[in-house]
Amino acid sequence: MPEYKWPAMNARRVMGQPLDRVDGPDKASGRAKFSTDIKRPNMLYGALLTCPHPLARVRSVDVHEAEKMPGVRAVDVISGPGTEIQWAGTEVAAVAADTYQQALDAVRRIKVDYEILPGHLVNEADLGKAQAANRAKPAGEVVSGDPDTAFKEADVVSEGEYGIPVLAHCCLEPHGQVIAWDGNQAEFFATTQAVVAIGNDLAKGLEIPADRVHVRQDHMGGGFGSKFQAERWGLAAARLSRAAGGRPVKLHLDRRTELEIAGNRPSFFGKIRLAAKKDGTITAWESTTWGTGGIGGGGLSAALVPYVFTKIPNKRVNHTAISTNCGGARAWRAPNHPQVSFLTCAAMEDLAAKMKMDPLELFLKNVQFTARPEVYAAQLKKAAEMVNWSKNWHPRGEGGKGPVKRGLGIGIATWGGLGHNSQCRTTIHPDGRVEVELASQDLGTGTRTVIHQVAAESLGLRVSDITVKIGDNRYPVSGSSGGSTTVGGVSASTRKSTLNALEKLFEIVAPALGAPANQLEAVDGRIQVKGNPAKSIAWRDACKKMGVSPISAMGENDQRNPMGLIDQGVGGVQIADVSVDTETGIVKINKIAVVQDCGLIINPKTAESQCLGATIMSICGALYEERIMDDQTGRFLNADMEFYKLAGIKDIGEIEVHLDIAPHHDGRGVIGLGEPPVVPGIAAISNAVANAIGVRVPRLPMTPDRVLAALERRKA
Amino acid sequence: MRECHGIPGEFTLEGRKGWCLVSSEKHTDVQKRPQAGFSRRGFIRGVGLGGGAVGATIFQSTAEAAPPAPAALGPGEVAITLSINGKEHKLNVEPRLTLLDALRERLNYTGAKKVCDRGTCGACTVLLDGKAVYACSILAIDAQGRNIQTVEGLSQGSELHPVMRAFVNNDAQQCGYCTPGFVVAVKAFLDENPKPTYEQVKDGLGGNLCRCGTYVGIRKAVLEAAQARR
Ligand code: FES
Ligand code: FES
């Protein structure tokens, strides 16, 4: 068995290089094909009819007129008579027609008779109202230590209220698919974070064996946790295809439906109390939180609060899940972490403000309560240095004389990121070509690129010598891309598979080099006797010695046995520097310093992009994004991109990333990085605004009206 | 203004009919780039609805550039000719078909993407007589007689356009879904502003949105492409 461990940091030739993303040219030139771009012979276009009511029972669905509309080939009823609709946007029926416009015309002719049911609830910010409506489900109090005594004996007690609304994933490529199902086989052009799992899910829904579903996906336009399942619309599209004699059906959600039902992140509202000693040591935590993830309510693990500072000795945690008639929550990049980081870090900075203590000192004082005190202490200091904290920080509310006030604030993160189970097959062809196959997927994180780099490193080749095949469930099974588990999983399986294949090649060329196979190495496009370039053979000539049959070898990552290749557990700290115009309420990001703990970094360029993109997402969440539900109609009022706002290129200030690439981190192996940097930003920005204007803006996003209202309250 | 034949989508809520800004009678164009200090975002901020980049580009009627009003068209199909990347395409379309749908679904130019379908996000950006426009907000019949350039028309075979090269070099793409729209917008921006400052880059590209957060790379890419073109 070859030795799989990563080459020493200074011995790596391809790994660790900031190489360009291998699919960059395809993406930049518009050649990259996404699910929405797929065109198949005889393809039909699908459209959905969704329910406009948040709570209703379907009495009847009349599709007769729709069926007779020009171009219509099939109509599928998804929510038949008797179905109880629990949120607006629920799929009721679907049509497949020759053109998209014809499908939409036909959808408008479907007549649905609804019995509108009373008692919908779509807003959860008011806990009392939810309780009165009997929609609140307490998770039960969790107590550790003796919080009552700790609060009684505390030198300082601080209290605060905070709220962070539901956000939509708002992937730019909508959910949907092109699907052809003839009743036997299904061909499924998906947009997914899980080419294997989504095929299995579809097979289950269609009640066919999983190997009858062929999933394909070259590129996908964003998932962020929302694209794992085959979904109701996927099954409807398959049924439409079957009803139309197996013709492929293309059905993707329109923007309103995408925002309404294709994924969101739960809200969290909370009242938090902290007890501390005079020196800033926190002695107790008490939180009463509530939030919604849709009809199911949505939970919060008590173990997650207080966030990162989990070892605060005395705590009382209460969480209440609120069931609302809204599209259901899905995993959202670091599920629950950004919200809980915000609640925790905001409460800590409010405590510091009350004590007139520098919050950086307060955080440092309490890193003892984290799982990794040295790491967090170092990161806090590093981030502080990046924003010149010692010069630029001022006590809360002392942000200068003019109307524009400047402030700094801290946010903190933790994440796991252990590589998932993954299998990889490497094939070396007699003409020297190398193919690496995995049923994985690249969400835009750079997965395809890092697989190239690991393979090239192991085989002593260049990235351009390797062909990586992913995005097809017929390749060896690899895990879903969730939880930042992909990079660890695919890098470890690729490492093993390529070295296993290389070992076979060594055996073939060993006689020609007059050395045993285990004395050979692959370097710079040659196979040579270890440390002796004089005794070598070019890669292509070595491969010729195989004769006609290629070499093929598998490699597998087993989460339970990482073999030193992968690890989990990273921390992160971000400090935001903002300016707030107290006359207009507009918050401007000056800078965000991002310090991210990491393991072995395979590609610093794409790793940095993950940190930058995640931080920009936090800016969106802190300042702009919010799902706004109408109490009366129960509908998502801003389910478009005009009023469901994302940050633009001008709104992000300057972002400086510090990835701690150092031997002691590198030695841990590869750790996922997609999620952790999305966690601290919201807390950091909220704290920076409070520092600038002297008062907490309790509800996010910090829109101008909320900033101005907070300032009014302060004056009052 | 004659009644709009409708753009695909749902119009049942919140007075969305207001979006039928596109008429087949009067040519509706999209102003090239937002002017600093006069953007819809600025307006929205001003009225206290919060910031965030809504499509900062605004709709503007360019009556002087409008072709003569055609006779009443539709609702059936009409024969049109579109000039795309220097090539003439003849096709029959319903008057309500947007340029974006014509490009993507009828002619297989899939570089321009449909994201908001409402002139907000810029994913569908193409050039019309050299100016960046939102293809989702123009009817195909109104694009006749204009020189349409899509992202596919910017690169020659496998040779990347300098803007694309700069996007690759600066990792200005993640999932890549917003990228073609950005590339086209950047090309148009640089045609007008060959030597932009960093501040001008930030002001000039407010009409495109990215969910993955690639703006830092894009800013660098624009400056690099500007250098490369000199
Ligand atoms: S799809 Fe045209 S601007 Fe968004
Ligand atoms: S790269 Fe994914 S939306 Fe911009």
PDB file of N, CA and C and ligand atoms in Angstrom, chain A residues 172, chain B residues 173-179 210-212 214, ligand 2:
ATOM      1  N   LEU A 172     -28.959  32.098  -7.858  1.00  0.00           N
ATOM      2  CA  LEU A 172     -29.275  32.754  -9.131  1.00  0.00           C
ATOM      3  C   LEU A 172     -29.781  31.754 -10.152  1.00  0.00           C
TER       4      LEU A 172
ATOM      5  N   GLN B 173     -15.291  34.563 -10.560  1.00  0.00           N
ATOM      6  CA  GLN B 173     -16.483  33.736 -10.733  1.00  0.00           C
ATOM      7  C   GLN B 173     -16.432  32.578  -9.752  1.00  0.00           C
ATOM      8  N   GLN B 174     -17.596  32.238  -9.241  1.00  0.00           N
ATOM      9  CA  GLN B 174     -17.685  31.008  -8.446  1.00  0.00           C
ATOM     10  C   GLN B 174     -18.612  30.066  -9.191  1.00  0.00           C
ATOM     11  N   CYS B 175     -19.922  30.099  -8.857  1.00  0.00           N
ATOM     12  CA  CYS B 175     -20.802  29.210  -9.612  1.00  0.00           C
ATOM     13  C   CYS B 175     -20.817  29.577 -11.084  1.00  0.00           C
ATOM     14  N   GLY B 176     -20.593  30.841 -11.376  1.00  0.00           N
ATOM     15  CA  GLY B 176     -20.495  31.257 -12.769  1.00  0.00           C
ATOM     16  C   GLY B 176     -21.811  31.651 -13.410  1.00  0.00           C
ATOM     17  N   TYR B 177     -22.872  31.673 -12.647  1.00  0.00           N
ATOM     18  CA  TYR B 177     -24.176  31.920 -13.268  1.00  0.00           C
ATOM     19  C   TYR B 177     -24.363  33.393 -13.630  1.00  0.00           C
ATOM     20  N   CYS B 178     -23.820  34.280 -12.795  1.00  0.00           N
ATOM     21  CA  CYS B 178     -23.930  35.706 -13.094  1.00  0.00           C
ATOM     22  C   CYS B 178     -22.831  36.152 -14.044  1.00  0.00           C
ATOM     23  N   THR B 179     -21.825  35.295 -14.248  1.00  0.00           N
ATOM     24  CA  THR B 179     -20.578  35.718 -14.880  1.00  0.00           C
ATOM     25  C   THR B 179     -20.738  36.219 -16.321  1.00  0.00           C
ATOM     26  N   CYS B 210     -24.528  39.360  -7.985  1.00  0.00           N
ATOM     27  CA  CYS B 210     -23.920  38.036  -7.859  1.00  0.00           C
ATOM     28  C   CYS B 210     -24.286  37.497  -6.486  1.00  0.00           C
ATOM     29  N   ARG B 211     -24.743  36.259  -6.406  1.00  0.00           N
ATOM     30  CA  ARG B 211     -25.096  35.676  -5.121  1.00  0.00           C
ATOM     31  C   ARG B 211     -23.899  35.044  -4.432  1.00  0.00           C
ATOM     32  N   CYS B 212     -22.944  34.574  -5.212  1.00  0.00           N
ATOM     33  CA  CYS B 212     -21.783  33.914  -4.608  1.00  0.00           C
ATOM     34  C   CYS B 212     -20.814  34.931  -4.003  1.00  0.00           C
ATOM     35  N   THR B 214     -18.709  37.525  -5.798  1.00  0.00           N
ATOM     36  CA  THR B 214     -17.440  37.555  -6.546  1.00  0.00           C
ATOM     37  C   THR B 214     -16.973  38.978  -6.836  1.00  0.00           C
TER      38      THR B 214
HETATM   39  S1  FES C   2     -20.700  33.493  -9.348  1.00  0.00           S
HETATM   40 FE1  FES C   2     -22.486  32.571  -8.554  1.00  0.00          FE
HETATM   41  S2  FES C   2     -23.907  34.143  -8.771  1.00  0.00           S
HETATM   42 FE2  FES C   2     -22.101  35.127  -9.295  1.00  0.00          FE
END
